[in-house]
XYZ file of C-alpha atoms in Angstrom:
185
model
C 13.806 27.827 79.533
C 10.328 28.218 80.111
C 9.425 30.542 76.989
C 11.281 27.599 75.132
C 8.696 25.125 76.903
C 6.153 27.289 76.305
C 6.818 27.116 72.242
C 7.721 23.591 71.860
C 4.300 22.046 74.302
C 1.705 23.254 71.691
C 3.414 21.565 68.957
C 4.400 18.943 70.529
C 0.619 18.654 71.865
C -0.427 18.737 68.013
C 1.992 16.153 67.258
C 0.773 13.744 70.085
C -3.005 14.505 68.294
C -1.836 13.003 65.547
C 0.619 9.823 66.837
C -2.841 9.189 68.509
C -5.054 9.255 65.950
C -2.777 7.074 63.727
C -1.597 4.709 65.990
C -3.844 4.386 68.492
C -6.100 1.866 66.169
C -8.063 4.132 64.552
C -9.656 2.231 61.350
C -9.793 4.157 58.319
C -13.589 4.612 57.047
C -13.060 5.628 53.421
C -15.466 7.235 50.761
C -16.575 6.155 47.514
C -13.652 6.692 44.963
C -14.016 9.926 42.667
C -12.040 10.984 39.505
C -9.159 13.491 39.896
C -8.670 13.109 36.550
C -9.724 10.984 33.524
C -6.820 8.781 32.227
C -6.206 9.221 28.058
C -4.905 6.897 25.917
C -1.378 8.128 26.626
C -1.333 9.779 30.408
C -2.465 8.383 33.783
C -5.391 9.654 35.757
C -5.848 9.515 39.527
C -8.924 8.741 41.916
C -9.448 10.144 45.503
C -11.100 8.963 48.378
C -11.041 10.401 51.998
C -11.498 8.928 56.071
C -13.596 11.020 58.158
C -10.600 12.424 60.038
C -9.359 13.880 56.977
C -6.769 11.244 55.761
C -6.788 11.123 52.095
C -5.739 8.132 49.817
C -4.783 8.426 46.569
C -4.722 5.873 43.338
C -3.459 5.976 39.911
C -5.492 5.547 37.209
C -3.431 3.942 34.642
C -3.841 5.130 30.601
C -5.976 3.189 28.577
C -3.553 2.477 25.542
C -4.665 3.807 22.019
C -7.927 2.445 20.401
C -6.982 0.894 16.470
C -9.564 3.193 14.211
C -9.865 3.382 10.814
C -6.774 3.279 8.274
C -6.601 6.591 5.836
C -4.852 6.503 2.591
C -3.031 9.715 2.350
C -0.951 8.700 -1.119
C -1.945 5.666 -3.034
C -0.052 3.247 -4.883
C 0.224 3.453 -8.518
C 1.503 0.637 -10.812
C 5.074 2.062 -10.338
C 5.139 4.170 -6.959
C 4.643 2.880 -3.466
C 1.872 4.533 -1.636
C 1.623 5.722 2.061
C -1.797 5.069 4.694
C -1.942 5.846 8.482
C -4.292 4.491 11.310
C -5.916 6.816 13.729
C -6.763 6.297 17.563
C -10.395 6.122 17.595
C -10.692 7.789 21.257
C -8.103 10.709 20.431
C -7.632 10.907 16.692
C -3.682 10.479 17.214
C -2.028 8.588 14.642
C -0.432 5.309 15.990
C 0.802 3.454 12.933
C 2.088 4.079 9.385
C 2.692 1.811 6.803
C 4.001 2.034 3.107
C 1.668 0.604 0.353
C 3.106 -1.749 -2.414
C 2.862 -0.565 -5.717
C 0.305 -2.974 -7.661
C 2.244 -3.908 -10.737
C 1.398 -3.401 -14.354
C -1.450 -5.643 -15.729
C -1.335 -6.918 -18.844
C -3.288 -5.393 -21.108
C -3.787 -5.766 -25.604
C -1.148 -6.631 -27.356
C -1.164 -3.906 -30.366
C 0.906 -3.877 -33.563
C 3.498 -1.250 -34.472
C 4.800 -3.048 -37.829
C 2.794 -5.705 -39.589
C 5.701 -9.043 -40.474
C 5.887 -9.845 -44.096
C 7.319 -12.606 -45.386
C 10.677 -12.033 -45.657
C 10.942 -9.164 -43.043
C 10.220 -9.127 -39.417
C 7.866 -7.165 -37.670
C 7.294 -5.481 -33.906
C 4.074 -5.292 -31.137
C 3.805 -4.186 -27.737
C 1.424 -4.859 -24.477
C 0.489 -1.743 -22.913
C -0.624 -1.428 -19.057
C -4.476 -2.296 -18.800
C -4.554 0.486 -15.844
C -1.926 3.340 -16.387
C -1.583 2.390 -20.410
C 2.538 2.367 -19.887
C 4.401 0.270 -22.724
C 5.316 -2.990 -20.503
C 6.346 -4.712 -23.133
C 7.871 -5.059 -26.733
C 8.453 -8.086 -29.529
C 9.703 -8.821 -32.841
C 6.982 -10.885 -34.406
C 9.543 -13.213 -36.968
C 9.033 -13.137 -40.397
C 7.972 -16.316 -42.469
C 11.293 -16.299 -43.946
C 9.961 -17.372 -47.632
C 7.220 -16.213 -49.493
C 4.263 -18.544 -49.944
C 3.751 -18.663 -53.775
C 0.427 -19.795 -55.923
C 0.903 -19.814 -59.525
C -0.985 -19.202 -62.749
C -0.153 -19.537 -66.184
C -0.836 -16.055 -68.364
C -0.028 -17.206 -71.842
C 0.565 -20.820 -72.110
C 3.760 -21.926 -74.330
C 3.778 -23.377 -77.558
C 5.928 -25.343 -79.603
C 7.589 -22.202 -80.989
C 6.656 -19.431 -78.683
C 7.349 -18.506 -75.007
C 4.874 -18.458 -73.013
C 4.497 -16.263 -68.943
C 3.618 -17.811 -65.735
C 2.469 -15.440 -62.872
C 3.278 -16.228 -59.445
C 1.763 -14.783 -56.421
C 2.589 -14.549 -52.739
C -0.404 -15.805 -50.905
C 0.617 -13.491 -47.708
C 2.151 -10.388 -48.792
C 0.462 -10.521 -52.590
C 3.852 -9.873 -53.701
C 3.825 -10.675 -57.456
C 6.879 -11.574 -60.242
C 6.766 -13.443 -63.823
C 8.491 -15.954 -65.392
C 8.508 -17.065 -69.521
C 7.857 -20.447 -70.077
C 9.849 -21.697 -72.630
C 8.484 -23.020 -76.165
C 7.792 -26.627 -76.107
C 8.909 -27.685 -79.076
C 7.942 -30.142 -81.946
């Protein structure tokens, strides 16, 4: 029993040390706080700080969140296709959002013409895209439906002979003749 005594006083001597120390109303006199380790934008750090008899406290430093940076336009939009951009952490370079971009729409551009209307037929024009030059859109320009005639007499008509009127579209310069007939006595 004594060898058993003999193990169990110095620990139990230790032990006492340190219920004394702790409990007997010893104030804690702590150092200035130094970094463990820095907190990121995504992971915690930790401070330190220590009592002359060796106790040690320890804080968490909590992460400071990502910084918004710049946005980068990796695809843009076109007047058809959507595009793609992503923002950047300014502290850490991480990406922390992504967005799609729109496409713009066409913009109207000239008006050009494929097939000139006459007068009795119709004819066609299209816009084309001021940007990417795409055909946006197409329509029938409507004929006149009649042609618009001026007249002029060639050889006038007697009283025994015929005589020829020409008549000419004002728009299309189409052209036909008629005989006049004689006037008579």
């Amino acid at each position: 029993m004594k060898k058993q005594l003999s193990r169990i006083l110095p620990l139990a001597m230790v032990l006492a040390t340190i219920l004394l120390l702790t409990s007997c109303g010893h104030k804690h006199t702590y150092g200035e706080w130094t970094i463990d380790k820095e907190a990121t934008c995504v992971e915690n750090g930790s401070k330190i700080r220590s009592c002359e008899c060796g106790e040690v406290e320890t804080e968490n430093i909590p992460a400071k969140g990502h910084t918004s940076g710049e946005w980068i336009t990796d695809v843009e939009a076109t007047c058809t296709e959507t595009g793609t951009k992503y923002q950047i952490c300014s502290v850490c370079s991480e990406t922390i959002k992504s967005e799609i971009i729109s496409a713009n729409g066409h913009n109207g551009g000239q008006w050009i013409t494929d097939v000139e209307a006459t007068c009795k037929e119709n004819g066609s024009k299209h816009q084309v895209c001021s940007v990417c030059s795409e055909t946006i859109k197409t329509e029938i320009i409507k004929s006149a439906g009649k042609h618009s005639y001026t007249s002029k007499v060639i050889k006038a008509a007697t009283c025994t002979t015929k005589g020829e009127q020409k008549f000419t579209c004002s728009v299309c310069k189409y052209t036909y003749t008629e005989e006049l007939s004689p006037k008579g006595h």
